[in-house]
mmCIF file of C-alpha atoms in Angstrom:
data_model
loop_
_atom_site.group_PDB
_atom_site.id
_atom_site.type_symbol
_atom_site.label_atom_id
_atom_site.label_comp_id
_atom_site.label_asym_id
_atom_site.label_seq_id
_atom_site.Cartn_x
_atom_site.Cartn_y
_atom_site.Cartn_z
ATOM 1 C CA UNK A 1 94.716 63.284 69.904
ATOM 2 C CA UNK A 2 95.225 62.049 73.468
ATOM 3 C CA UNK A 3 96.376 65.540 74.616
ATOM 4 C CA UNK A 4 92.851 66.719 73.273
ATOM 5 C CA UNK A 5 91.165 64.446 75.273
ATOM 6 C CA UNK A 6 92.701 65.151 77.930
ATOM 7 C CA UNK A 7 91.848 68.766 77.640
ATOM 8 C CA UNK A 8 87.531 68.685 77.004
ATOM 9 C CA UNK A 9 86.958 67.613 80.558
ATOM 10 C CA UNK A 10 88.500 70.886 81.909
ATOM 11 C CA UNK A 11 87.704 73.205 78.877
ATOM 12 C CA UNK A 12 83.751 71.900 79.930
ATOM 13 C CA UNK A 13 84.308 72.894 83.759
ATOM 14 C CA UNK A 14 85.696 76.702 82.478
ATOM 15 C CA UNK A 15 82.549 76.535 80.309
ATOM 16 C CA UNK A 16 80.918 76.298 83.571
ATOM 17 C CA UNK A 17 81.792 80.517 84.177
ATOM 18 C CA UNK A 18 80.588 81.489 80.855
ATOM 19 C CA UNK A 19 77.827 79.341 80.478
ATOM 20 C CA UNK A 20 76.710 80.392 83.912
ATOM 21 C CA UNK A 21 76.664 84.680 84.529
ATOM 22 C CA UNK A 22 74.371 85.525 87.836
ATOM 23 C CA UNK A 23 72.289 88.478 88.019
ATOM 24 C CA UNK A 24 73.964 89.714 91.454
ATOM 25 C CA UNK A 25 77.354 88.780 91.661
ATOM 26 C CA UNK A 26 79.248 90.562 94.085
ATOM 27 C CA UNK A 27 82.496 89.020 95.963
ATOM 28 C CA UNK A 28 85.466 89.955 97.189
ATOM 29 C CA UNK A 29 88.015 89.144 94.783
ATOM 30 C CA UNK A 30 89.442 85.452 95.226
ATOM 31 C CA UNK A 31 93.398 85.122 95.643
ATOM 32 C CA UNK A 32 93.812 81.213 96.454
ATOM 33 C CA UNK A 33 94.283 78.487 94.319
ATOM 34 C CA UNK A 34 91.891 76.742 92.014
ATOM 35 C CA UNK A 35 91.266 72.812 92.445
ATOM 36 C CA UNK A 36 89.609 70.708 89.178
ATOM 37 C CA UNK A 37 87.945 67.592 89.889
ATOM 38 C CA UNK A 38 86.656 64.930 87.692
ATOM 39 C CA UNK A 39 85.633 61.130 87.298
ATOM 40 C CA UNK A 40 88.407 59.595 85.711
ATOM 41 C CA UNK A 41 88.100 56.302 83.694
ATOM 42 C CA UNK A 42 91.999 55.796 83.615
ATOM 43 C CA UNK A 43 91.502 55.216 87.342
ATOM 44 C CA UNK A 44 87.884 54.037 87.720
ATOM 45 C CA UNK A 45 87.434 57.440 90.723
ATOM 46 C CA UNK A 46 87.197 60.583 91.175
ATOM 47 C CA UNK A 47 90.497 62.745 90.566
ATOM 48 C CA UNK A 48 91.890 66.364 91.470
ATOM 49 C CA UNK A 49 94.461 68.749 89.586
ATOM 50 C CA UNK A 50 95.584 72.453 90.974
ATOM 51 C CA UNK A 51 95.087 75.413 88.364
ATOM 52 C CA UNK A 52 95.492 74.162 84.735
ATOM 53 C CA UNK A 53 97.768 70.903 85.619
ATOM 54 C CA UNK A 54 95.103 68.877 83.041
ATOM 55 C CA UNK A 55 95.541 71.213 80.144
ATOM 56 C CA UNK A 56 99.096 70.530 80.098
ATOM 57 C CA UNK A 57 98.928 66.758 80.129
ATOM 58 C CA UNK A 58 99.147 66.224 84.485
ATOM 59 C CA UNK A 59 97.716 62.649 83.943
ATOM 60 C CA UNK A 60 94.750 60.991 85.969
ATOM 61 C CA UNK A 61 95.663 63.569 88.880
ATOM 62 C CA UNK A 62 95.722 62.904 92.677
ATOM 63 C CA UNK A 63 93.331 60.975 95.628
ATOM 64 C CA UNK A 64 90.529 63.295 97.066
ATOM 65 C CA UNK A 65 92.352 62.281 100.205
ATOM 66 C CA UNK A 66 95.335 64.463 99.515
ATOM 67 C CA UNK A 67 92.789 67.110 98.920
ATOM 68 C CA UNK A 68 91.365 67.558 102.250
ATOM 69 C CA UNK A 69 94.995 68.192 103.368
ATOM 70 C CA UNK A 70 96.383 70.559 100.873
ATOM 71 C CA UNK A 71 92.846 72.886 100.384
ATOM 72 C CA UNK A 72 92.659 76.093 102.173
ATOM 73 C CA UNK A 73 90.236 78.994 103.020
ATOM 74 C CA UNK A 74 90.148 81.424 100.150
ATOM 75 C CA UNK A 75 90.397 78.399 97.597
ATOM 76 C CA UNK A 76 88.166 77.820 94.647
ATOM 77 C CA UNK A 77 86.858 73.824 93.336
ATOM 78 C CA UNK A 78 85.458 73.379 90.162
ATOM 79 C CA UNK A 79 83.816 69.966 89.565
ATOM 80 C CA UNK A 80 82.762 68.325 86.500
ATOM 81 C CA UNK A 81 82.925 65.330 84.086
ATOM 82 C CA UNK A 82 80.436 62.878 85.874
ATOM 83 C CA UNK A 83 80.018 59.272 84.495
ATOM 84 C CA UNK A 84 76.889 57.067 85.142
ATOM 85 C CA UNK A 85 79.249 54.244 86.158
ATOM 86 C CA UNK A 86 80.791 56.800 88.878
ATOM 87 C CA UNK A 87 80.049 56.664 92.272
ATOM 88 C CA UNK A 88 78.761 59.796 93.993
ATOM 89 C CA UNK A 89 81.468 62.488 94.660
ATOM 90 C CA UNK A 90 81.586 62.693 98.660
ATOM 91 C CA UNK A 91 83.917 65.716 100.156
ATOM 92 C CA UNK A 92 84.712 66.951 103.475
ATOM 93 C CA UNK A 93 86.727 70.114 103.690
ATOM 94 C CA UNK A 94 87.653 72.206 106.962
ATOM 95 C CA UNK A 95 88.216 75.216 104.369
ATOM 96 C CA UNK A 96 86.027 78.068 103.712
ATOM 97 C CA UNK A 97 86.226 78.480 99.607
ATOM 98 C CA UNK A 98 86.098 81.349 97.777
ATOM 99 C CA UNK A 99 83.782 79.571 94.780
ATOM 100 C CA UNK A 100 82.123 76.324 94.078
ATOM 101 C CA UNK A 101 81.462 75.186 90.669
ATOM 102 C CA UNK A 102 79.479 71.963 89.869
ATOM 103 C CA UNK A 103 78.265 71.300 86.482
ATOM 104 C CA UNK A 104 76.965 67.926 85.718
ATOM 105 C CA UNK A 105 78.530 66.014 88.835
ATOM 106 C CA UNK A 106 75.485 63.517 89.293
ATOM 107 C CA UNK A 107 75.149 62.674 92.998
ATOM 108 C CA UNK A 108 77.377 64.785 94.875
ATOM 109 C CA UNK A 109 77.891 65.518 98.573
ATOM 110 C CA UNK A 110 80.049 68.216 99.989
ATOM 111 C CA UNK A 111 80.981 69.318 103.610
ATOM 112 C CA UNK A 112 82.890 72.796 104.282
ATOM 113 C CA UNK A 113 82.804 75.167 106.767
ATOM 114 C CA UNK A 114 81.423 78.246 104.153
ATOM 115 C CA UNK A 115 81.279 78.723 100.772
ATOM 116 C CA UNK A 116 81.618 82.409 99.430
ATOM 117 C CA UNK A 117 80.002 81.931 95.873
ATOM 118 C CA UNK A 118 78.272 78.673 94.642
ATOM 119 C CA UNK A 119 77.303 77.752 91.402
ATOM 120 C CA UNK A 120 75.288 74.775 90.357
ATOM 121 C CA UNK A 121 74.271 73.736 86.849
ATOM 122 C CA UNK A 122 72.030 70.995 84.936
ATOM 123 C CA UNK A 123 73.078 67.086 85.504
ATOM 124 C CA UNK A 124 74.088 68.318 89.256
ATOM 125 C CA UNK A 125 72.364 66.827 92.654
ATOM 126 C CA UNK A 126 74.315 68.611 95.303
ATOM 127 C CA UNK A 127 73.977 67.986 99.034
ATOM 128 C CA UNK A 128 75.758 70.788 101.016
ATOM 129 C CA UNK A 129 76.304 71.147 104.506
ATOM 130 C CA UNK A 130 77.870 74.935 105.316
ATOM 131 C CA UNK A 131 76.582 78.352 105.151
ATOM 132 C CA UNK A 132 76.639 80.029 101.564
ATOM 133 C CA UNK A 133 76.391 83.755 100.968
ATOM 134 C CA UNK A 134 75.487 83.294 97.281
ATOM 135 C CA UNK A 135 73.809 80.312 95.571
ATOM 136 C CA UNK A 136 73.476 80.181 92.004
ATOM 137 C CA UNK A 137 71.563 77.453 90.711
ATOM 138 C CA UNK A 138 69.971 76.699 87.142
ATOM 139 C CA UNK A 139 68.047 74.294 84.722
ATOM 140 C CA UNK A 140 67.941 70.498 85.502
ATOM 141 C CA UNK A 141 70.041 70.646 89.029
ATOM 142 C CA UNK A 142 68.247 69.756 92.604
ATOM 143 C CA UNK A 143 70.016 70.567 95.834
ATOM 144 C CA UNK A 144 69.752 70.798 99.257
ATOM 145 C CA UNK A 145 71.485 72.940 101.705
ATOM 146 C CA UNK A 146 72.410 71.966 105.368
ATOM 147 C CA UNK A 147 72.881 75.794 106.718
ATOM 148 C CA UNK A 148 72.184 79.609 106.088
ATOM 149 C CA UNK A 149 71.983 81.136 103.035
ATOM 150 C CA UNK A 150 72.654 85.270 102.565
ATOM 151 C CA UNK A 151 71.427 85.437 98.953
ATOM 152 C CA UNK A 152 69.941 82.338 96.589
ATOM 153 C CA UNK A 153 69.237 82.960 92.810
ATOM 154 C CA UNK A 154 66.977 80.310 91.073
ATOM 155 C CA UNK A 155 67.125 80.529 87.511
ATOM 156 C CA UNK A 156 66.165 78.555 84.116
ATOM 157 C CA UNK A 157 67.678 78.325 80.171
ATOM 158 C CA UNK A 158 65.186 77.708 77.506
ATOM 159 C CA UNK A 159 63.868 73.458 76.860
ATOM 160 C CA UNK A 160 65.790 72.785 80.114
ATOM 161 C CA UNK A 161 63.808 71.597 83.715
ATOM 162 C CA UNK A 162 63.892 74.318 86.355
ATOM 163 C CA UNK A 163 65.724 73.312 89.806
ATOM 164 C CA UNK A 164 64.554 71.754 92.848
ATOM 165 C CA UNK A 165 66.023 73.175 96.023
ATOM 166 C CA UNK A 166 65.378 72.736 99.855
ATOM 167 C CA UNK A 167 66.994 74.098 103.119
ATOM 168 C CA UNK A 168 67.347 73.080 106.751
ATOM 169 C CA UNK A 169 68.492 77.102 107.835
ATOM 170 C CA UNK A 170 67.442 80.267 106.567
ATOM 171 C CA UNK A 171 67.667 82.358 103.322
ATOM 172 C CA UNK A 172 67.795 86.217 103.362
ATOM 173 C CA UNK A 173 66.889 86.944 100.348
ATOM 174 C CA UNK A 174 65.429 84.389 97.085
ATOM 175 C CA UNK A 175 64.940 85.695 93.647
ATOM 176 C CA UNK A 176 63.894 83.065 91.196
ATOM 177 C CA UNK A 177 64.490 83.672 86.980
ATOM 178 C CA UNK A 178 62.053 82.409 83.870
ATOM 179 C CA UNK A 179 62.760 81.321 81.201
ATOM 180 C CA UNK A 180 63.322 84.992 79.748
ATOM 181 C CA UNK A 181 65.278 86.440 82.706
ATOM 182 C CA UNK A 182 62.535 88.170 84.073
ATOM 183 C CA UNK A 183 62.351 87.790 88.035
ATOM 184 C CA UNK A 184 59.000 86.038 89.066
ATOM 185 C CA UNK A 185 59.930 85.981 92.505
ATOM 186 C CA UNK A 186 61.379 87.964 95.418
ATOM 187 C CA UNK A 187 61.101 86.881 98.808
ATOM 188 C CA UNK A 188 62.802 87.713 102.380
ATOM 189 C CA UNK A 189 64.176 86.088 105.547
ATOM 190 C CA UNK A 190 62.654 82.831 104.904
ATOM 191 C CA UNK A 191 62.456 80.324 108.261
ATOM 192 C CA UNK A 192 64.903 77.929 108.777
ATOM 193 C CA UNK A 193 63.852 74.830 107.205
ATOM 194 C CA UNK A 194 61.435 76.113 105.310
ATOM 195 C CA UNK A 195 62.190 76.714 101.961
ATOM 196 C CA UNK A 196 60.863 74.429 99.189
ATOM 197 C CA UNK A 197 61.033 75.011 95.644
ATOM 198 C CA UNK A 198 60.001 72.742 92.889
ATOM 199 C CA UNK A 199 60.786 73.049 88.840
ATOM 200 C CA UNK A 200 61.496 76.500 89.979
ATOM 201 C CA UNK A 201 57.973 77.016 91.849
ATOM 202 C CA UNK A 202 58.246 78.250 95.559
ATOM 203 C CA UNK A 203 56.026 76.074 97.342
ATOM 204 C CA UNK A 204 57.162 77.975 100.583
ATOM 205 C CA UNK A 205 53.974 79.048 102.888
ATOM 206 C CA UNK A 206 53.779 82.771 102.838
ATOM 207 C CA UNK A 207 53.708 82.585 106.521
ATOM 208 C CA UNK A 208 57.680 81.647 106.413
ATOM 209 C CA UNK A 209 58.386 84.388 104.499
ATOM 210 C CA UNK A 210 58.552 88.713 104.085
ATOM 211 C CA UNK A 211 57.897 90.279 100.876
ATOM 212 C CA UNK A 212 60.243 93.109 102.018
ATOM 213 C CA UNK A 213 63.338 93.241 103.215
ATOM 214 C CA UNK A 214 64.023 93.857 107.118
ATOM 215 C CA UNK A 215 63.567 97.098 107.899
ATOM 216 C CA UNK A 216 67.221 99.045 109.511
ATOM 217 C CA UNK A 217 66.728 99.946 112.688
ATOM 218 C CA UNK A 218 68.007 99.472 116.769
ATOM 219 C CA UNK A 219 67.616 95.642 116.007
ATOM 220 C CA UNK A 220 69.801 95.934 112.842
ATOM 221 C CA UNK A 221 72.082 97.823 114.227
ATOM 222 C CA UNK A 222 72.854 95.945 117.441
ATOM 223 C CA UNK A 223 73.396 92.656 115.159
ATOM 224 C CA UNK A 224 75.779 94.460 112.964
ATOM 225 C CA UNK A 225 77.580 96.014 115.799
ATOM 226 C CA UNK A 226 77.775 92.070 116.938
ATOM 227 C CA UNK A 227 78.405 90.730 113.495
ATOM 228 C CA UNK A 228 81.335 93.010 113.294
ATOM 229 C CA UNK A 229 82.705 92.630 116.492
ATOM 230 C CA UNK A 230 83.145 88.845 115.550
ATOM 231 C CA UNK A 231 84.333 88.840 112.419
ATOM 232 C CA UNK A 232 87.177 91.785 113.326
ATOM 233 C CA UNK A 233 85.755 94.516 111.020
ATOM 234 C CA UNK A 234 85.451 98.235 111.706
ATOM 235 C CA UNK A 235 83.351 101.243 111.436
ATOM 236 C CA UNK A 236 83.750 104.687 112.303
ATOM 237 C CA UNK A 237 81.045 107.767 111.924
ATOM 238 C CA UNK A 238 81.818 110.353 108.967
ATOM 239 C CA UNK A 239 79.327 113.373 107.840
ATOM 240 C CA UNK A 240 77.957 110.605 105.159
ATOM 241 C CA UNK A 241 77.450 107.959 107.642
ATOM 242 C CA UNK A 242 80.140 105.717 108.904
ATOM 243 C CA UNK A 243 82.820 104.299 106.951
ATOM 244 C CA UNK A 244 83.316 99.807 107.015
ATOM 245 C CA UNK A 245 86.701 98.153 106.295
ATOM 246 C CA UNK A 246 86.031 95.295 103.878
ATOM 247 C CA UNK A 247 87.331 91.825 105.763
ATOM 248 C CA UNK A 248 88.096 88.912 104.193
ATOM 249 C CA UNK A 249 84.674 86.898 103.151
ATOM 250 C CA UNK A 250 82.842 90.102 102.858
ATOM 251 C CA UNK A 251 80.822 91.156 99.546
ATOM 252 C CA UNK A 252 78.767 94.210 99.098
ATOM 253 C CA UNK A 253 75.262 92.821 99.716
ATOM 254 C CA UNK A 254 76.498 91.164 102.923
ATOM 255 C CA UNK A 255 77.309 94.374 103.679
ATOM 256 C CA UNK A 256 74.299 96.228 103.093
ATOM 257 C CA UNK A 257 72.136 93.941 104.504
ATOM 258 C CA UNK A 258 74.598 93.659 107.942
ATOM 259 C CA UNK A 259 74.701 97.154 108.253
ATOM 260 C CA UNK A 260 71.077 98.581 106.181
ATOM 261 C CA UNK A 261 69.062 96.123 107.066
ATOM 262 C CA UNK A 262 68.906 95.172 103.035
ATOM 263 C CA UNK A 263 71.087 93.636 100.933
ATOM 264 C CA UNK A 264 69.669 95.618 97.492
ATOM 265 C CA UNK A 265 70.769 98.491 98.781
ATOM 266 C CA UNK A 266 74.474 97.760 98.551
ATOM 267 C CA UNK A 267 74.682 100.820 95.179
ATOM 268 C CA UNK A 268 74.393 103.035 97.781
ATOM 269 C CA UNK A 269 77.257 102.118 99.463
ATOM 270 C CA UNK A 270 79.118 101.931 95.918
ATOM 271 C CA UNK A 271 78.163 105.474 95.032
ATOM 272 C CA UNK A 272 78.903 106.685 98.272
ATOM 273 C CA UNK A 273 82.649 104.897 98.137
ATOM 274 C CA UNK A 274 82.948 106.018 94.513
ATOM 275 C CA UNK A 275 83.458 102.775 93.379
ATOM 276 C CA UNK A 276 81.790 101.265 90.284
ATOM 277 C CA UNK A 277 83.085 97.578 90.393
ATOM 278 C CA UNK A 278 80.778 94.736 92.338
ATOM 279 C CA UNK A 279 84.771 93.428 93.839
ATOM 280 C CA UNK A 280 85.656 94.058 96.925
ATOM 281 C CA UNK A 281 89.176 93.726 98.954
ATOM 282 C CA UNK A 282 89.882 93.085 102.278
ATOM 283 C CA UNK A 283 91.310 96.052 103.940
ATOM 284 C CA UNK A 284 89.799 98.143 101.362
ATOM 285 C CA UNK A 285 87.213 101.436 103.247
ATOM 286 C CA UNK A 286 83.731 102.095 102.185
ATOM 287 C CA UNK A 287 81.403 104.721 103.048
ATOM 288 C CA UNK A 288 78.024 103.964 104.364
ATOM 289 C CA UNK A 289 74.839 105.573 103.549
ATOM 290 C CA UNK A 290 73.463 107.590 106.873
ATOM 291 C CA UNK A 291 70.350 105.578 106.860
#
């Protein structure tokens, strides 16, 4: 019986992925390690385990403290099992994770240098300070972001409260979800600092905002030419286009939006590569559209 105990506070954080499936999701496949944390009674704070260490009996797990030195860029955290009489989950990372997982974590705030994928469900109130490239957030959650955001997803399950979210940087793209999955909202390059959205309403001035994505061009191509050169990628000019070797942190929309000047248009770049998968690799080549 104790074993099973032990075992519904992480079998609720993998319920986290199911429960939880984005409209968009495209990454670059993950390879690090995968960190569980929890509020543990046993030890009256919160606790972390690597991989499955809980499901095979690990105990009460370790300090955060030995978390901020073990943690590295391309790792995933999934956190979960928040108690009222817990106080609020505080992290600061110098890692740049792959994923982010919070599902019920009650007062929570987290400081990394980037997160690849996050996803936020009811029960959570997330502060985050770090650029995102894909925020997934649903039902009774609020957060608010302290950087950039490439691609945010607002979305809500039936009888639950829709999210409340605010940013100090900018979003390039929003797309907010009813009830029945239909989109209600589509919105581009909002300002920095000015994104509000309440019970899933934008409340965002159209003045901070396009209703079409930015338009490729000399502009777009001198920042991706920029972007590139920083983040060690490369490009070369074939009869379809150019060709782009996938670095590490890239996804496809990224991608198309760096290089297209919008990130919807990363099938193009799919049926161009002859790919059909949303995962990406680092190192792997893809053909760009001309255009």
């Amino acid at each position: 019986m104790k074993k099973l105990l032990k075992c519904i506070p992480v079998l609720l954080a993998a319920a986290a992925f199911l429960l939880f499936i984005p409209s968009n999701t495209v990454s670059v496949e993950a390879a690090g390690q995968t960190y569980y944390i929890m509020y543990r009674q046993d030890a009256q704070e919160w606790r972390y385990v690597k991989d499955s260490e809980w499901l095979d009996g690990y105990g009460i797990g370790r300090e955060l403290y030995y978390l901020t030195l073990e943690i590295e860029d391309g790792d995933s955290i999934i956190v979960s099992g928040y108690d009222p009489e817990s106080d609020p989950l505080e992290l600061k990372l110098s890692a740049s994770l792959a994923s982010l997982t919070l599902r019920s974590t009650g007062n929570t705030l987290i400081t990394v240098n980037s997160v690849e994928n996050c996803y936020i469900t009811s029960g959570t109130i997330l502060s985050l300070t770090g650029n995102v490239t894909n925020v997934y957030i649903k039902d009774s959650s609020s957060a608010t972001f302290y950087g950039n955001i490439s691609y945010l997803e607002v979305g809500q399950s039936e009888d639950e409260v829709a999210p409340n979210v605010s940013n100090t940087g900018t979003v390039g793209h929003l797309a907010i979800f009813n009830i029945d999955g239909q989109q209600t909202c589509s919105v581009y390059n909002v300002d920095a600092g000015a994104l509000t959205i309440t019970n899933g309403k934008l409340g965002t001035s159209a003045a901070h905002y396009s209703t079409t994505a930015s338009a490729s061009g000399t502009a777009a191509s001198t920042g991706a030419a920029t972007a590139a050169a920083a983040s060690g990628s490369t490009s070369s000019t074939t009869a379809a286009g150019s060709t782009y070797t996938v670095v590490k942190g890239d996804n496809l929309w990224k991608i198309a939006q760096r290089y297209l000047g919008n990130g919807m248009r990363y099938p193009e770049i799919k049926a161009l590569s002859g790919i059909s998968s949303d995962t990406i690799y680092a190192g792997q080549v893809l053909t760009l559209p001309a255009d």
